[in-house]
Short mmCIF file of C-alpha atoms in Angstrom, two decimals:
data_model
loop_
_atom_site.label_atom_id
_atom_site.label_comp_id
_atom_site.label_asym_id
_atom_site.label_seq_id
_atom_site.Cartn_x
_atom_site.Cartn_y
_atom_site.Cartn_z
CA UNK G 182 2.90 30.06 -33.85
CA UNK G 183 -0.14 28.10 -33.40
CA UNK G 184 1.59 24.82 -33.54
CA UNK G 185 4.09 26.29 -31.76
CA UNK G 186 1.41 26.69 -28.81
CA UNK G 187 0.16 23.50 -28.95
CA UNK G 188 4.24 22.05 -28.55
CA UNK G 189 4.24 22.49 -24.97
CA UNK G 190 1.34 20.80 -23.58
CA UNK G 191 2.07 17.62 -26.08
CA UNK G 192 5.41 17.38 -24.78
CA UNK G 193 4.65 18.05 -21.18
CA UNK G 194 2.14 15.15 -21.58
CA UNK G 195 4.50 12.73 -23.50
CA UNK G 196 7.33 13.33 -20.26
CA UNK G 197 4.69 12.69 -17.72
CA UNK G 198 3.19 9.59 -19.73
CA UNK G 199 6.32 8.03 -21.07
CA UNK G 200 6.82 4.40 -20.63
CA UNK G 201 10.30 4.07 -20.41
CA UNK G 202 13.19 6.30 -19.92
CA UNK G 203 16.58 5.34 -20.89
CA UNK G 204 19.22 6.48 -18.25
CA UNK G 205 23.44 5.29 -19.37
CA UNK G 206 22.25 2.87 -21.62
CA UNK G 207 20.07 1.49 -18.71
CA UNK G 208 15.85 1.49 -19.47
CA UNK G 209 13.24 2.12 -16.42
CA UNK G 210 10.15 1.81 -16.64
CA UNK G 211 8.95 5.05 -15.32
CA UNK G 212 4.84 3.90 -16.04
CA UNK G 213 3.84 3.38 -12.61
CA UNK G 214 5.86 6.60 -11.57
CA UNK G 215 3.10 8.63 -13.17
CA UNK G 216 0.05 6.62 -12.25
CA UNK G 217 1.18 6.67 -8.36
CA UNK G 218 1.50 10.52 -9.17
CA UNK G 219 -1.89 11.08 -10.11
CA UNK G 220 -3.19 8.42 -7.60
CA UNK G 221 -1.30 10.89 -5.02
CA UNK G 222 -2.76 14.14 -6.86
CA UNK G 223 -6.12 12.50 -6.58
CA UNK G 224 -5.87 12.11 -2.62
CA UNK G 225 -4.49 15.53 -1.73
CA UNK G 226 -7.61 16.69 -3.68
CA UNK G 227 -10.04 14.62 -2.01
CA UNK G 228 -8.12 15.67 1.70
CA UNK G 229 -8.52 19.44 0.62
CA UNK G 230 -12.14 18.86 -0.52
CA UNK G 231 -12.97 17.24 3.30
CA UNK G 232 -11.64 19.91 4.61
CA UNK G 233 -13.17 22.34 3.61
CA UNK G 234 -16.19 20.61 3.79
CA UNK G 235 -16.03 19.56 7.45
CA UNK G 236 -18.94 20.90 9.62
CA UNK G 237 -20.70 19.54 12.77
CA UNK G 238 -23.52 17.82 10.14
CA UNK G 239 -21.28 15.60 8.30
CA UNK G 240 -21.95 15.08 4.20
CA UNK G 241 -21.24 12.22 2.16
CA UNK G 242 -17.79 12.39 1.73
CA UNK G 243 -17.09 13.49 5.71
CA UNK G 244 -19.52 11.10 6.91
CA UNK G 245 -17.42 8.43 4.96
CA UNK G 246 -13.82 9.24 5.60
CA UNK G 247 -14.82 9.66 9.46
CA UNK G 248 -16.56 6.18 9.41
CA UNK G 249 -13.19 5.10 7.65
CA UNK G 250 -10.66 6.14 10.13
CA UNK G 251 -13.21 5.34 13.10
CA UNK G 252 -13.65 2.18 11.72
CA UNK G 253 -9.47 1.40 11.43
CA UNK G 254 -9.03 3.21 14.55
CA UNK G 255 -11.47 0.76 16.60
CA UNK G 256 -9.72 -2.13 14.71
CA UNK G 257 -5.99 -0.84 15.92
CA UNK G 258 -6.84 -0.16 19.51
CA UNK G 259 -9.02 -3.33 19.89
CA UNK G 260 -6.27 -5.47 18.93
CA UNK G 261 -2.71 -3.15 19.87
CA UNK G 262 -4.34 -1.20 23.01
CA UNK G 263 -4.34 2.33 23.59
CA UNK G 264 -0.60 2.50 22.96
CA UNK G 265 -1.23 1.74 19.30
CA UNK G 266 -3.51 5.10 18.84
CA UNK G 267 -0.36 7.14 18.61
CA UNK G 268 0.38 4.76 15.20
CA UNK G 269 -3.39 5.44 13.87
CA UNK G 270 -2.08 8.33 11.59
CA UNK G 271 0.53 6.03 9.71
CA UNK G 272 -1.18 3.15 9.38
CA UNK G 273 -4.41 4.04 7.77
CA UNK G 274 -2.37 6.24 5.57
CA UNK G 275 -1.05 3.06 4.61
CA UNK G 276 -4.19 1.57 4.24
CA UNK G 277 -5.73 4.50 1.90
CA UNK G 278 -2.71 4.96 -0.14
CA UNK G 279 -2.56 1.57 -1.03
CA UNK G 280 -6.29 1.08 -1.73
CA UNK G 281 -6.26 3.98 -4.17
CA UNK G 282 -2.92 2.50 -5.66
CA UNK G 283 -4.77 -0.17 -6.26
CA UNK G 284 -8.27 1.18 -7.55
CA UNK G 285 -6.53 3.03 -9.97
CA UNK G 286 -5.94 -0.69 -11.78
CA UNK G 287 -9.75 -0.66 -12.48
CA UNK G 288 -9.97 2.68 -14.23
CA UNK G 289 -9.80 1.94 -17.87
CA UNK G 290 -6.48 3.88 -19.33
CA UNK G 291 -4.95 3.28 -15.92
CA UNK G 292 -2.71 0.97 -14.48
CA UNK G 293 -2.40 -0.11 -10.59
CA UNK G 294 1.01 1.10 -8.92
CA UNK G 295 1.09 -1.72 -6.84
CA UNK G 296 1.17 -3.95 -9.99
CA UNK G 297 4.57 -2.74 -10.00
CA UNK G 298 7.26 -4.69 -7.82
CA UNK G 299 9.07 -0.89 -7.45
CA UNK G 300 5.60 0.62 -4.94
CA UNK G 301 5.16 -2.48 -3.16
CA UNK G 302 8.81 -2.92 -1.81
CA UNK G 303 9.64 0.65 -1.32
CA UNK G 304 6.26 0.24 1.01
CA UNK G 305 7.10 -2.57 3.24
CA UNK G 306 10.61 -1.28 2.98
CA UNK G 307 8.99 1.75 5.13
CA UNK G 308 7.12 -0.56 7.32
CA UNK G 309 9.99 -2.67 8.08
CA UNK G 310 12.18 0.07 9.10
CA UNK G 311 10.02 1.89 11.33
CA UNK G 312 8.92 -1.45 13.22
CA UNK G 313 12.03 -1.89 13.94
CA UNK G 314 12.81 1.35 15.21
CA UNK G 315 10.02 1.61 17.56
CA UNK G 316 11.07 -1.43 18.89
CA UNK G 317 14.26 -0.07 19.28
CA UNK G 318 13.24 3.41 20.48
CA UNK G 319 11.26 1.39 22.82
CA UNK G 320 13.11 -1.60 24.12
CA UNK G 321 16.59 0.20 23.35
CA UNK G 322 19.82 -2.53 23.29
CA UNK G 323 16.85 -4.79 24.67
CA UNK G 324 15.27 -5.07 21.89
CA UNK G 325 17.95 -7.93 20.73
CA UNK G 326 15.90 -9.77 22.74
CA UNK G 327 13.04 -10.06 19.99
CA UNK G 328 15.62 -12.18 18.14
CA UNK G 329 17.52 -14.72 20.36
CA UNK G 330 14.68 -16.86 22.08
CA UNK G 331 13.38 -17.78 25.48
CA UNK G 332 16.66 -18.81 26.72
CA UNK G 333 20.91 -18.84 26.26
CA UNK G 334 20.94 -21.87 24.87
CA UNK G 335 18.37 -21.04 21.64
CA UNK G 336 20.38 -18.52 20.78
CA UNK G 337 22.58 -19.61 18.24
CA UNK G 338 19.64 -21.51 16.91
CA UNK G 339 17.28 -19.20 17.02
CA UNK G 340 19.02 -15.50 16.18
CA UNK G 341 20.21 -16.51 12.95
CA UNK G 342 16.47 -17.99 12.40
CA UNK G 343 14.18 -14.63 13.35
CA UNK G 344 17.21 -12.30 11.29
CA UNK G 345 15.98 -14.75 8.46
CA UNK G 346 12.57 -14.62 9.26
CA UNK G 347 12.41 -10.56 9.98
CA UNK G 348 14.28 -9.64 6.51
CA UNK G 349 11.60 -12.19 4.31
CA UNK G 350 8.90 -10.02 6.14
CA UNK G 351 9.03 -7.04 3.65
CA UNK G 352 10.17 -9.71 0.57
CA UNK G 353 6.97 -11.51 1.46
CA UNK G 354 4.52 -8.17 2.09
CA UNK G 355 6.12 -6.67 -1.35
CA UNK G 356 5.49 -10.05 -3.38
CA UNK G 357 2.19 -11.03 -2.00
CA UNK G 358 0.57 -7.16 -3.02
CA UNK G 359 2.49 -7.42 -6.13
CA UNK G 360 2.00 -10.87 -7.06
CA UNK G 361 -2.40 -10.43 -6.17
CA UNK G 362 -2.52 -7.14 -8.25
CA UNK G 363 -0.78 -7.98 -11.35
CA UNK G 364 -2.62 -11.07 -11.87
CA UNK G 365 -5.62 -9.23 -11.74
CA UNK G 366 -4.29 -6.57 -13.92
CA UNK G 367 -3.44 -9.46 -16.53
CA UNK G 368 -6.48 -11.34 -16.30
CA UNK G 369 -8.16 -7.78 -16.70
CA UNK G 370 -6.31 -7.44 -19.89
CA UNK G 371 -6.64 -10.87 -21.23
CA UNK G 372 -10.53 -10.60 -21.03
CA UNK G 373 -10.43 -7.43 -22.63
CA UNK G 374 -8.54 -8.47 -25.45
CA UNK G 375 -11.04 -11.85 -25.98
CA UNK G 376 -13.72 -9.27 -26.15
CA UNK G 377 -12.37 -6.81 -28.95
CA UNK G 378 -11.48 -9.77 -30.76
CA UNK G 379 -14.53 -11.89 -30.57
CA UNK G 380 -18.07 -9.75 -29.48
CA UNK G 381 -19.27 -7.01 -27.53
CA UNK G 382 -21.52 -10.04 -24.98
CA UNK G 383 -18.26 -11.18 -24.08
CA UNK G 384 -16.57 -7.51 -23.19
CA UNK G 385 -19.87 -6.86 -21.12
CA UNK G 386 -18.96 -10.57 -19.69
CA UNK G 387 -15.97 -8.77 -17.84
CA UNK G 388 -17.95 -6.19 -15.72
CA UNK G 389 -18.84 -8.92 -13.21
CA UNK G 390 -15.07 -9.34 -13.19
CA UNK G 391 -14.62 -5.59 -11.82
CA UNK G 392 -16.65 -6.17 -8.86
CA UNK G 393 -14.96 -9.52 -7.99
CA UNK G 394 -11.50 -7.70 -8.21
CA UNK G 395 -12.74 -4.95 -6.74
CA UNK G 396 -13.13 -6.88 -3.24
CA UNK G 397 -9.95 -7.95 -4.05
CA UNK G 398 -8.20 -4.68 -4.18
CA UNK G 399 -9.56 -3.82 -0.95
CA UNK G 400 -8.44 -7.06 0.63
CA UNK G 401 -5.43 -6.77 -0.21
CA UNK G 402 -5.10 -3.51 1.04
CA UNK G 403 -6.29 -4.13 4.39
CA UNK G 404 -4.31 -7.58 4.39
CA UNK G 405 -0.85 -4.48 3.89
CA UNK G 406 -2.50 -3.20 6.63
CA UNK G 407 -2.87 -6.31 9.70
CA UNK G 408 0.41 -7.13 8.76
CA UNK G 409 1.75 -3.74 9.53
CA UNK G 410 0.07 -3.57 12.37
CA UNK G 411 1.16 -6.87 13.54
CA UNK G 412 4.65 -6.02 13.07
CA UNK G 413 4.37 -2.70 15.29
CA UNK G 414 2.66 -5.06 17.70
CA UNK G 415 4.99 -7.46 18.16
CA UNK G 416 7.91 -4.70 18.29
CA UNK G 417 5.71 -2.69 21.10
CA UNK G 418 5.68 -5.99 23.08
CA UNK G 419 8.24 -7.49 25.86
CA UNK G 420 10.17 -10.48 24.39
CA UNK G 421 9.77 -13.74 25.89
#
């Protein structure tokens, strides 16, 4: 019966941690669906923790998120105007959720979501269909206009041109997160492996490495960020 106990938790953990599930003969790799579960689990913790924290004499972890979303918020109406508060909300959810994506890259055990081509295109999928329908909620049929050029006769240069150039928007936002954060993952790894095989001077020789990548996660993260931003933008604004 003991054994019998014990069952349930191993199993539960071997479904949540499994690598690969096998679906009609077809695998999926269903890694990344667990880490950007717990990278999820770990911000609706840290949101219930603020709070019930919050009081009129901020702590640490207030006084940080509120510099945070000040600090973004500034940013967004400095360069969007006061019509871009009302998108505040979304995009530094953006910006968090893909920062903790991926800081979770740098936690050994771990692995970054955004390593994984399946999180960064479902994100700029999102971006790229809600830029386009506030620019269509906003312009209405007008909003053609964003594609066609300053006059008639561009048109049936330019149309087919910005349809081209608006669908490689969220090919280029999914490949550039992607492409930044696996690299890092794999040089991560590669080091790692050098120093199991060779000496403990040259495993310590990687901890520089976590600070360099670290700025790098965050970059890239707030890179997600200007170019959502940007894309709103340009949707909010009259085509010329």
């Amino acid at each position: 019966m003991a054994s019998s106990g014990l069952a349930h938790p191993l199993l539960l953990s071997n479904v949540l941690h499994m690598e690969h599930l096998t679906i009609g003969g077809v695998t999926i790799d269903t890694n990344y669906v667990f880490y950007t579960w717990l990278g999820m689990a770990i911000l609706i913790a840290v949101g219930f923790m603020v709070r019930r924290n919050i009081s009129d004499v901020p702590g640490r972890l207030q006084y940080f998120f509120e510099a945070l979303v000040g600090g973004l918020e500034k940013f967004i109406v400095t360069n969007v105007g006061e019509k871009g508060r009302r998108f505040v909300p979304l995009l530094v959810c953006i910006f968090i959720y893909v920062l903790t994506m991926n800081l979770l890259g740098l936690v050994p055990g771990c692995d970054a979501p955004t390593a994984n081509l399946n999180t960064t295109v479902s994100i700029a999928l999102c971006v790229f269909i809600y830029y386009n329908y506030v620019g269509i909620r906003t312009w209405g049929f007008r909003y053609i206009g964003h594609f066609t050029g300053s006059t008639k006769a561009l048109i049936p240069l330019m149309f087919p041109i910005e349809i081209i150039s608006h669908l490689a928007r969220p090919l280029s936002m999914s490949l550039r997160l992607f492409g930044n954060i696996f690299g890092e993952e794999m040089t991560l790894i590669i080091f790692f492996g050098f120093g199991a095989s060779l000496s403990v001077a040259v495993l310590l020789g990687t901890v520089p490495l976590y600070f360099l990548f670290l700025l790098g996660k965050v970059l890239q993260a707030f890179i997600l960020f200007i170019l959502s931003m940007i894309y709103i933008q340009g949707a909010l604004e009259h085509a010329h």
